[in-house]
Each structure stands twice: as C-alpha cells, then as structure tokens.
Short mmCIF file of C-alpha atoms in Angstrom, two decimals:
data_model
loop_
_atom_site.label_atom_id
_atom_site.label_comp_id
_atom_site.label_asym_id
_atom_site.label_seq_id
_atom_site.Cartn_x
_atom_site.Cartn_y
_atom_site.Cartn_z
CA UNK A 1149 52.16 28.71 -33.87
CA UNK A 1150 54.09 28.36 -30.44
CA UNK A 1151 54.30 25.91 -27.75
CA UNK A 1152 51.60 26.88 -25.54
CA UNK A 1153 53.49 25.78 -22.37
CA UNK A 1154 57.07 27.16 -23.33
CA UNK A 1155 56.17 29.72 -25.79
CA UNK A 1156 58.91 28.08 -28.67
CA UNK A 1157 58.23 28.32 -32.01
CA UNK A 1158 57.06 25.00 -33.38
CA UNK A 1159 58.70 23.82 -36.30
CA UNK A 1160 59.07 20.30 -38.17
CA UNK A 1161 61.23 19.62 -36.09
CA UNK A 1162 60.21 19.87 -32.85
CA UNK A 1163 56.59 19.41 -33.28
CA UNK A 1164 54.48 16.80 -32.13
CA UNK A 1165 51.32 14.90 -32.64
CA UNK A 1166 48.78 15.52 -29.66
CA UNK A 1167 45.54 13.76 -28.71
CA UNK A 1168 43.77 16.04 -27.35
CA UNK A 1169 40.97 12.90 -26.16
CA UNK A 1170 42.98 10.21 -25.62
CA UNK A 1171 43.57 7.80 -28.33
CA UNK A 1172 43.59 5.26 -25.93
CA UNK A 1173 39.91 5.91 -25.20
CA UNK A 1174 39.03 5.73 -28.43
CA UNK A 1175 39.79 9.80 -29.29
CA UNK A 1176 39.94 11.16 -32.92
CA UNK A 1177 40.62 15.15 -32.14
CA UNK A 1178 43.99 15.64 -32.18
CA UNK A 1179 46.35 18.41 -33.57
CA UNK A 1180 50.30 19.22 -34.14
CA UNK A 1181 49.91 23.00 -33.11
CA UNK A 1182 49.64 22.91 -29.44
CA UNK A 1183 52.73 21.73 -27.66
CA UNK A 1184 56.76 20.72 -28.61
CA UNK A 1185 58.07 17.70 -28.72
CA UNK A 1186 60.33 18.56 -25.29
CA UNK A 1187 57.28 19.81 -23.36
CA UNK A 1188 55.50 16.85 -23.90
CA UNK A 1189 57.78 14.49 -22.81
CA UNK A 1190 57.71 16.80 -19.42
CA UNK A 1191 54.53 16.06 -19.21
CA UNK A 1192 55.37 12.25 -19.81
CA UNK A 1193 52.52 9.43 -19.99
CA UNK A 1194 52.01 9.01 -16.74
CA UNK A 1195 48.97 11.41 -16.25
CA UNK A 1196 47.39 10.02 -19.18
CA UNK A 1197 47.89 6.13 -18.37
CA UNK A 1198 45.97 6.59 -15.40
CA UNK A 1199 42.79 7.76 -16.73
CA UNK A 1200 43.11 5.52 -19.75
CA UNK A 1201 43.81 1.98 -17.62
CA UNK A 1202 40.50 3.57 -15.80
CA UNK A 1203 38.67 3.43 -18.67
CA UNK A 1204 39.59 0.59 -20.02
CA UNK A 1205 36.82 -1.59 -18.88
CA UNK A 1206 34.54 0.71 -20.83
CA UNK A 1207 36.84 0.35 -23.75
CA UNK A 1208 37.21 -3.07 -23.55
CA UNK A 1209 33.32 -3.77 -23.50
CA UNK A 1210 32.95 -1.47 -26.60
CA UNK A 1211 35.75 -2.37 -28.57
CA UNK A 1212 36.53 0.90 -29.11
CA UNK A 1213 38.95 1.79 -31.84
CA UNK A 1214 42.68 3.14 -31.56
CA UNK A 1215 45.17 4.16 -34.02
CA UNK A 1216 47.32 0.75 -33.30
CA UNK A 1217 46.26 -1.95 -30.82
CA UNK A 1218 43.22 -2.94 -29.26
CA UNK A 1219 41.65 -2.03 -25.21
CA UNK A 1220 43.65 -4.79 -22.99
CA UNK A 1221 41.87 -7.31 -21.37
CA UNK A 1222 40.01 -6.95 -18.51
CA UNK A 1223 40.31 -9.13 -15.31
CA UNK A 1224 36.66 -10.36 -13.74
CA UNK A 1225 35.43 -13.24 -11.36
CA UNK A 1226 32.53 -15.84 -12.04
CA UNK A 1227 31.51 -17.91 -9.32
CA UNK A 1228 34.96 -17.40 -7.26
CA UNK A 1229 36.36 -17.90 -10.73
CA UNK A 1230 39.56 -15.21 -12.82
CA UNK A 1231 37.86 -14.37 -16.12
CA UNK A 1232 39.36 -12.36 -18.58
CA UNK A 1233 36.95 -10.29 -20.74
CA UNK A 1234 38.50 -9.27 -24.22
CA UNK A 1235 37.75 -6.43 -26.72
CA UNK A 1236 33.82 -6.26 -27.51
CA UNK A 1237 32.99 -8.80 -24.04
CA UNK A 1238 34.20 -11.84 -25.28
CA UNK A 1239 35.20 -13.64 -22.06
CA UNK A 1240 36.93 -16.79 -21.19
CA UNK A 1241 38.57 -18.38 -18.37
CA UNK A 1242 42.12 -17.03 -17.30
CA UNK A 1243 43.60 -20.23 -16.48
CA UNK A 1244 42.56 -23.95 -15.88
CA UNK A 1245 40.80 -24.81 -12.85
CA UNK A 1246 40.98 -28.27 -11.64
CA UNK A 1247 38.91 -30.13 -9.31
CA UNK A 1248 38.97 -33.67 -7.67
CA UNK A 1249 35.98 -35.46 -6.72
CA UNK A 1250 37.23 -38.79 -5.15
CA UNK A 1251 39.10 -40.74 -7.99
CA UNK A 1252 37.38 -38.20 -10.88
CA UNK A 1253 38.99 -35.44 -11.70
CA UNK A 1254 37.85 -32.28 -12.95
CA UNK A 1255 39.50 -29.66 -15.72
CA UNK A 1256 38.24 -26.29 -16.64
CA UNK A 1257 39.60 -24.55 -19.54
CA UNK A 1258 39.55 -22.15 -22.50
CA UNK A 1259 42.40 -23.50 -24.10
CA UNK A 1260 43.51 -26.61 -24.96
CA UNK A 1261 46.93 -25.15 -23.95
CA UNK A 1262 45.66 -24.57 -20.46
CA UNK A 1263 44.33 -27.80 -20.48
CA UNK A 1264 48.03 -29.44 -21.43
CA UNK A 1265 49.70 -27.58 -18.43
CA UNK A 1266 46.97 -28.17 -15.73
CA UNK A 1267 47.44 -32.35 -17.04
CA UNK A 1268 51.23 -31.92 -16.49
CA UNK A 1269 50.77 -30.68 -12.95
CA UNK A 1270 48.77 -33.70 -12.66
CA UNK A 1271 50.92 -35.95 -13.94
CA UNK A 1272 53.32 -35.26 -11.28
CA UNK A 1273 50.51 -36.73 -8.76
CA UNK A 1274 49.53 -39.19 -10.63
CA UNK A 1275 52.14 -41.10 -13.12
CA UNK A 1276 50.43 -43.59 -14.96
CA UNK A 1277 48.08 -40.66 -16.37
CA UNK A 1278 48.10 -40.97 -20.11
CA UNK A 1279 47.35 -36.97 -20.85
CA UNK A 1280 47.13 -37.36 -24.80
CA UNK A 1281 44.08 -39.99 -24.38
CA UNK A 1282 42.30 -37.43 -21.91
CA UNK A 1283 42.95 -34.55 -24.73
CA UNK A 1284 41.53 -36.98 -27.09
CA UNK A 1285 38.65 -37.73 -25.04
CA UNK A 1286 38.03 -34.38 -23.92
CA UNK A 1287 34.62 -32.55 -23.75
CA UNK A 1288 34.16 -29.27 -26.23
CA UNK A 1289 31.51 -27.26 -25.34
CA UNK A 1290 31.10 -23.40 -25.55
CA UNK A 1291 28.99 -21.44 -22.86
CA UNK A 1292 28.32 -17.98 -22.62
CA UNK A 1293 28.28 -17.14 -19.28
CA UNK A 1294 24.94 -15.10 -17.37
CA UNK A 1295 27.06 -12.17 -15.66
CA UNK A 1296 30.66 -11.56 -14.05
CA UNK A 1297 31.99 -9.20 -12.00
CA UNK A 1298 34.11 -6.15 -12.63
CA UNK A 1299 35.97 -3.45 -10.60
CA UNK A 1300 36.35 -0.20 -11.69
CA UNK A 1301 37.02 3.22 -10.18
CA UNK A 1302 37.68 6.81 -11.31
CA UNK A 1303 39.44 10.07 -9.73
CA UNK A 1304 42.52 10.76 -8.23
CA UNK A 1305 45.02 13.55 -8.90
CA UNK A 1306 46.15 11.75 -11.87
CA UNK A 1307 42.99 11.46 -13.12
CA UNK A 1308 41.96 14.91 -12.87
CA UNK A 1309 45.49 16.03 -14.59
CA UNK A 1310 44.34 14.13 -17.50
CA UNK A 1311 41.08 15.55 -17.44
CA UNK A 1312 42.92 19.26 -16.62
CA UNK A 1313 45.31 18.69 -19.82
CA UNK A 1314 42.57 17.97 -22.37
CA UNK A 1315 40.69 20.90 -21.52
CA UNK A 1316 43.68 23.26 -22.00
CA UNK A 1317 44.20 20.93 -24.82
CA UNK A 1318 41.02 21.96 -26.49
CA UNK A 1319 41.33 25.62 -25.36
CA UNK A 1320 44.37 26.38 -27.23
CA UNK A 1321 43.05 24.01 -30.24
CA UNK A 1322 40.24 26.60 -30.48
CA UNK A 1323 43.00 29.51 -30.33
CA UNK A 1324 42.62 30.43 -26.72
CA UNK A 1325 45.27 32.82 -25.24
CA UNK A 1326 47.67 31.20 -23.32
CA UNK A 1327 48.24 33.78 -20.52
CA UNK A 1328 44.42 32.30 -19.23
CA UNK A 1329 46.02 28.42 -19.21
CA UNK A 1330 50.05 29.50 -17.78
CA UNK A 1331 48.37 28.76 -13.68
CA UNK A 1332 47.34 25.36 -14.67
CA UNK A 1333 50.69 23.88 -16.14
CA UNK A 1334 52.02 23.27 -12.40
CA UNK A 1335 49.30 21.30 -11.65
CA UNK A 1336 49.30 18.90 -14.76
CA UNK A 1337 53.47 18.40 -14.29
CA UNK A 1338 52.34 17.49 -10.91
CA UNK A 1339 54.16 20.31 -9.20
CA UNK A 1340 50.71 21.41 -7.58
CA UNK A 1341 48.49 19.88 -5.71
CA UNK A 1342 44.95 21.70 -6.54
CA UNK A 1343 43.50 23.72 -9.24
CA UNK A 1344 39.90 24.39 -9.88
CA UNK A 1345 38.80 20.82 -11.73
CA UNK A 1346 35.17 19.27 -10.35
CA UNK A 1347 33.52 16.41 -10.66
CA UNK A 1348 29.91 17.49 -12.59
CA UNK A 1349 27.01 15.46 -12.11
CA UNK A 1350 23.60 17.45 -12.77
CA UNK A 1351 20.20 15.88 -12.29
CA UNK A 1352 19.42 15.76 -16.23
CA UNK A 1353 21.23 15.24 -19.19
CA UNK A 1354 22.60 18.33 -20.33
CA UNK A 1355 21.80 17.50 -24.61
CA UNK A 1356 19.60 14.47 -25.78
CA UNK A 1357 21.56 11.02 -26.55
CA UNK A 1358 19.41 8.08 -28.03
CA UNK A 1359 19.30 4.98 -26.22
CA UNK A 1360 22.45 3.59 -28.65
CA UNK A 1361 25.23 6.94 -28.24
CA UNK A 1362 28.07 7.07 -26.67
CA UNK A 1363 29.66 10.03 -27.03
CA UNK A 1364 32.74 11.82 -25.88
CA UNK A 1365 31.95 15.64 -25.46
CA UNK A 1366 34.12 18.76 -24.78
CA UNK A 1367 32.52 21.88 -24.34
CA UNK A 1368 34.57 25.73 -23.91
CA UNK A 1369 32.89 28.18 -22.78
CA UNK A 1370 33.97 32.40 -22.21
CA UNK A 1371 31.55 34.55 -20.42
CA UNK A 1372 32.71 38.14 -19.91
CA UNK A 1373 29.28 39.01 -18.13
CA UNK A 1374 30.17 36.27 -15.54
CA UNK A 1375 33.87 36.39 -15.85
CA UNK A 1376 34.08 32.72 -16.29
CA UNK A 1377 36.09 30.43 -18.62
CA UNK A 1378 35.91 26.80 -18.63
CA UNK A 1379 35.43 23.54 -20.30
CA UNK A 1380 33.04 20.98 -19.82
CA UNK A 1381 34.15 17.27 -20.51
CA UNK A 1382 31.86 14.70 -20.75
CA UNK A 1383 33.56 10.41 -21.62
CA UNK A 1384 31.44 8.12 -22.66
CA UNK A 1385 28.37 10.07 -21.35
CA UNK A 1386 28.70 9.27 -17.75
CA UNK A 1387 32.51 10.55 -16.53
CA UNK A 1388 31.89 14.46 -16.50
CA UNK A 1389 33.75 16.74 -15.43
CA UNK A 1390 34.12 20.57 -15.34
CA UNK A 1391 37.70 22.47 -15.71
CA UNK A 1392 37.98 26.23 -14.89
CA UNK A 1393 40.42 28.15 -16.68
CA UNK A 1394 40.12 31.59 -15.67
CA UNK A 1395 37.19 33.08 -13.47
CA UNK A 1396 38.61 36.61 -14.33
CA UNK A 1397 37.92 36.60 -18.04
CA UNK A 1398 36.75 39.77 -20.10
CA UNK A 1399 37.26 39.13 -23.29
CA UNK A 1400 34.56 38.34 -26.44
CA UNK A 1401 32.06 35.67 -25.94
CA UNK A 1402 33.50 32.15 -26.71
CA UNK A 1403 31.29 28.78 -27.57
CA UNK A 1404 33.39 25.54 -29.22
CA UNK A 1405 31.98 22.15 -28.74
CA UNK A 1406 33.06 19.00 -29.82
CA UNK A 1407 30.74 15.62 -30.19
CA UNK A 1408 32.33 12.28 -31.25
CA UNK A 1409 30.27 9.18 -31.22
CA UNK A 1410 32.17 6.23 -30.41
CA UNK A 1411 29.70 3.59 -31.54
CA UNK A 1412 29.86 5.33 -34.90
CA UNK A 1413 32.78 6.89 -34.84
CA UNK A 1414 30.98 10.55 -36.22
CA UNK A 1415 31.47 13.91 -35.43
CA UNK A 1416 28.64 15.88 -35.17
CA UNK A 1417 27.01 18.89 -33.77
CA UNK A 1418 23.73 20.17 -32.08
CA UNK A 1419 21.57 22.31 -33.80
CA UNK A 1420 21.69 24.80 -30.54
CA UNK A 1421 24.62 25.36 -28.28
CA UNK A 1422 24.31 23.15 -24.86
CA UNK A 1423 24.26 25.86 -21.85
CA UNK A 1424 24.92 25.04 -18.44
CA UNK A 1425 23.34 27.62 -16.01
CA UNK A 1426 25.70 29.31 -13.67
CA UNK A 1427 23.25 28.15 -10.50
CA UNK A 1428 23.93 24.20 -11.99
CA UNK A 1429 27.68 24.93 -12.03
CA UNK A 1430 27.91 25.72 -8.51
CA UNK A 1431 24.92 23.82 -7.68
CA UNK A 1432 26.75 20.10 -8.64
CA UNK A 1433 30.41 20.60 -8.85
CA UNK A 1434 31.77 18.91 -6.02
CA UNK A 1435 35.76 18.11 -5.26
CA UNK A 1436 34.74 14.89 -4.17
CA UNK A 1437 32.68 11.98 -6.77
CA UNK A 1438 29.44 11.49 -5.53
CA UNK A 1439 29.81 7.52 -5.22
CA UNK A 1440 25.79 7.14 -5.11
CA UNK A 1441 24.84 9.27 -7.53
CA UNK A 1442 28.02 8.21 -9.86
CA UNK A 1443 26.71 4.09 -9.56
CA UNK A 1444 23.65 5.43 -10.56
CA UNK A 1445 25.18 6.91 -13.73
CA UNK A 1446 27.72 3.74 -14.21
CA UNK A 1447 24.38 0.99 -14.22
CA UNK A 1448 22.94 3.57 -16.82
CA UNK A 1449 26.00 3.33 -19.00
CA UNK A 1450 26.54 -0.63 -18.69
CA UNK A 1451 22.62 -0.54 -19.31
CA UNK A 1452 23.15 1.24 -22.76
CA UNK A 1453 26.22 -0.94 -23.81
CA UNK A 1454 24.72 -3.96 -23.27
CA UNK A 1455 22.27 -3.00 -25.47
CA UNK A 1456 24.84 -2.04 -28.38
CA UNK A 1457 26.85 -5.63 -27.46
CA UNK A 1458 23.49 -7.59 -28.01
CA UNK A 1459 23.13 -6.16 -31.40
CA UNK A 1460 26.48 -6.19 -32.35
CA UNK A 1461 26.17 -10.12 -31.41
CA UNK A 1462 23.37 -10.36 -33.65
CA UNK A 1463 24.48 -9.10 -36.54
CA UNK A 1464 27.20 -11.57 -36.00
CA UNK A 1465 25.48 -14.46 -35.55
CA UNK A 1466 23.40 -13.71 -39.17
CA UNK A 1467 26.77 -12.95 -41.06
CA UNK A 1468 28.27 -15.87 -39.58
CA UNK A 1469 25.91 -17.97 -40.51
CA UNK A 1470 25.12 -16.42 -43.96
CA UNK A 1471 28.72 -16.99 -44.63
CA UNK A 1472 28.67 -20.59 -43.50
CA UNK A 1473 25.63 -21.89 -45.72
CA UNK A 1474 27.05 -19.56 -48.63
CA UNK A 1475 30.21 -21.52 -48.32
CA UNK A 1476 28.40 -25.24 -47.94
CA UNK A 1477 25.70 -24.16 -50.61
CA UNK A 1478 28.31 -22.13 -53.42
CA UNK A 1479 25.99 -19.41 -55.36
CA UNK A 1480 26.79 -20.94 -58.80
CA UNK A 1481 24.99 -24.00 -57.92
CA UNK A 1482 22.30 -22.67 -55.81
CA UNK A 1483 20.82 -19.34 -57.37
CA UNK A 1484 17.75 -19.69 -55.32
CA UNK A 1485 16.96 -20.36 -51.66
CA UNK A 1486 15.99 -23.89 -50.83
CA UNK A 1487 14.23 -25.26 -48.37
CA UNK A 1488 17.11 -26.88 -47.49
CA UNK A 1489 19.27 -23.92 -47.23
CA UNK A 1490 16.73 -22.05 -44.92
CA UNK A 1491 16.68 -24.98 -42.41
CA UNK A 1492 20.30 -24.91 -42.32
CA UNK A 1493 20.49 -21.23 -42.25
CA UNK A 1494 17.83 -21.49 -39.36
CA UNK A 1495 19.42 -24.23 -37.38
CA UNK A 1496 23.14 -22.09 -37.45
CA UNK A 1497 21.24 -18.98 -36.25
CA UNK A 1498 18.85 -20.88 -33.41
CA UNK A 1499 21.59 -22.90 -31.84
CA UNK A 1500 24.00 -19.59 -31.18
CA UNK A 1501 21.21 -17.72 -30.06
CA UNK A 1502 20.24 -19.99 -27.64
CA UNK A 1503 24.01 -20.46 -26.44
CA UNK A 1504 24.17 -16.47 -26.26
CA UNK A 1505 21.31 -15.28 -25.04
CA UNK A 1506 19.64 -18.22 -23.11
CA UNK A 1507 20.53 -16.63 -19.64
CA UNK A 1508 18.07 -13.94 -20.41
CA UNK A 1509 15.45 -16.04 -20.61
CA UNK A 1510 16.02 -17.32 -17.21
CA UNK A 1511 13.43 -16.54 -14.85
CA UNK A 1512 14.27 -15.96 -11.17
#
C-alpha cells in the first residue's frame, strides 16, 4: 500500500494509525493503510479539532467512548447561572455564587472546595467570620436541575475539511483510486478555499433508526451511468453531509457503507443498500446550513438522547440501590427478600427518582 496523498510506500516505519471517524466523536473505523506518518502531520489536528470541539456537546451528553479520555465538559447557564455539564449530563455549578441579603449571606456551591474559597473572599469583608463553623453548619442537599442552556454551532471551512478528509478517508479504505481524490488534498491542507462538500438535509430519513440509535454513517457511492462519485456522511443522525469526489467517473459500479451505533457501540448493516436519488442530491444540497430546518433536526436529536439519558439514569438508580441494600443486608445472612429489605430497597429507589425526575412532573 502507498500513501494516498504522496504516493510513498508505507512501511513500519513510516506508517500511521488513522481514524477515519474521529475518535474524538466516539469513531471505531480506523486503518494504518491510508496515509504516512509525514503527510499526516501536514495535515496537522487542526481541521479535525474543530469539528470535534463542535461536537462535543453531543459527546458530552452521550458519554460517548474514546480510546483514552473522556468528552470535556461543557459550559451552560441556569437562571443567569455558569454550569458545567460533564460526560453522560451530569451537571453542577462552575463556581460558588454568593449572595447577601442584609446581614445573611448566601453561598452556592458544588464543592466544598468552592465553598472554602468563596468564605475566604469573605473573610476579607468580614474578619470575625469563623469559616470552619459555617462548613460545619453547612446545608447538603443535591438537586437536579429542570433544563439549562447550551450553545452549539456547526460549519465553517474547518468543519467541512474534516468532513472532506473522512470521506477520502473512507474512499481509499474501500480501495478507491487515488487519481479521483489528488483535487481535494488542497482543500483539506487549507490551500483552497472551495471544493464540492454540501450540507444534506432531505425531507425524510434516508434508512429507518429506532427511537434509541444513534448512529454514525458513511456511505460511497460510484455511478458510471451518472458519472458521479461521492460519499454521504451522516454524525449522530442529524449532521449530514454530502462530499463529491469526482463527477467524471466511469469506472464499475461502487456501493460501501458503514453503520456504527454509538449507544451500542455495533457495527451493522442494512439488509438493502440506502439510495439517494440524483433529483434529492441536487434537490437539498445547499453550500449554506439551513439554520431552520437544521434546529428542527438538532430538537429531534436532543429529543432522542434524552430519552437514552433517562434510561441510562434508571438503570442507575436500581443498581445503585441494589448494591446499597446488598451491602447493608450481606447475602449470607439474608438468602431471601424481606419485607424489610424491599422497603429499604423501595425507599433508595423513590427518593432518587423523585430528586431526578420530579421536574417532569411539573405542570405549567
């Protein structure tokens, strides 16, 4: 095998391991046959970073899973307040917020820590504060709070390099020619400004998803009757784009598709090949993202991973608390379930449902 980008053998030496999704998204395809070690670094992180940090939020929520390290935290605002959200939507305040009401004073915090540093800021007001009887004698309580706020955004040129290199990525995986990828390389190095990469957002769903996937889909496509060769890519079911490799192509028919679940983290494939029509292609790839139409999409998503996150926060709460009365009732003294056991059981289970899901049960 050779570099696809400067045609050098690739050896032991000077090969290298390439995502071909980004790890950092949670990606699993990946291969050491596609580029050398010095072309890569040409291409540097840069491109990549920029699509990754703009799905991070996405990430974070899902707790996707990397080769090393977790999604970063994600900054959000409750009631003019900075919350950071961490890995599978745990969230918590990002610093103390303090508050005086006449001679009472208020602190907010997630962290006793926090709570030690906003004290020694007030210390400096007022002396004769005793801080270690306030820790003492402060309130623990845990909320879960009803909904936060969260930018995100996604495009740009880096973007769309990312998006650009994964599809030549997953050409050459499949053992595409490399003359049909050569007027594409400028633009991902950033030495060009355009190439032929669209934003794809079709009225329907091009394959079925259940109400609980979340899938990451490339699709290549060769059609010598049309002269068209391109790859569909489709992140976590709602960022879709469309890459065109060639639109002079006249070789044999090609059809590769990839489907990777990140919920399950499972490969899989459709029993019939997903087709886009030629009228759709032209019909809904646009150079610029539909904002409307790409909300639309975005509440859909947050819509289906909230449903994931609920049950992913009840199976915790019932192997929490099955851990917690196996530990206070041992199985070597309690072979059965007692009535007492049950109540406890019950009581562990009730109170953290209540504390996590109470603000659905609010009515307006």
């Amino acid at each position: 095998m050779n570099c696809y980008v400067c045609n050098s053998e690739l050896t032991k030496e000077n090969e290298t391991e390439e995502h071909i999704i980004l790890n950092a998204i949670g990606g699993k395809l990946k291969s050491r046959s596609l580029i050398c070690k010095d072309c890569n670094s040409k291409f540097g992180s840069r491109v990549d970073n920029k699509l990754a940090e703009q799905l991070n939020p996405i990430c974070n929520l899902l707790d996707v899973k990397r080769d090393r390290g977790k999604p970063q935290n994600v900054k959000a605002t409750y009631k003019n307040k900075e919350i950071l959200i961490e890995p599978g939507g745990k969230m918590k305040l990002a610093r103390a917020y303090t508050h005086e009401d006449g001679k009472v004073v208020h602190i907010e915090s997630a962290t006793e820590g926090q709570a030690v540093k906003a004290l020694r800021g007030l210390k400096r007001k007022y002396p004769s504060l005793n801080t270690e009887e306030l820790l003492e004698n402060a309130k623990r309580k845990k909320e879960y709070l009803d909904s936060v706020s969260i930018s995100m955004n996604f495009g740009g040129k880096e973007t769309t390099r990312a998006i650009c290199k994964m599809a030549v990525n997953f050409f050459i995986f499949n053992g595409g020619d490399p003359k049909y990828i050569k007027q594409l390389l400028p633009f991902i190095l950033g030495i060009e400004e355009e190439a032929e990469v669209y934003f794809f957002y079709p009225r329907s769903e091009l394959f079925y998803k259940n109400e609980k996937d979340i899938l990451h889909t490339l699709l290549l496509v060769g059609d010598p009757n049309h002269r068209y060769l391109y790859v569909y890519v489709e992140l976590f079911n709602e960022f879709k784009m469309v890459v065109y490799l060639s639109k002079e192509y006249d070789e044999e028919p090609i059809y590769e598709s990839y489907h990777y679940n990140v919920i399950t983290n499972q490969v899989f494939d459709y029993s019939t090949p997903v087709r886009i029509q030629r009228k759709d292609l032209k019909k809904y790839s646009t150079n610029e993202l539909d904002i409307k139409r790409f909300q639309e999409r975005l509440k859909s998503l947050l819509q289906r991973i909230d449903k994931i996150t609920v049950d992913r926060r009840i199976s915790e709460i019932t192997n929490k608390a099955m851990e917690e009365m196996i530990k206070r009732y041992p199985q070597e003294d309690n072979p059965y379930f007692t009535e007492e056991m049950i109540a406890f059981l019950s009581e562990r289970v009730a109170v953290e449902f209540v504390l996590s899901f109470q603000n659905r049960l609010n009515t307006p």
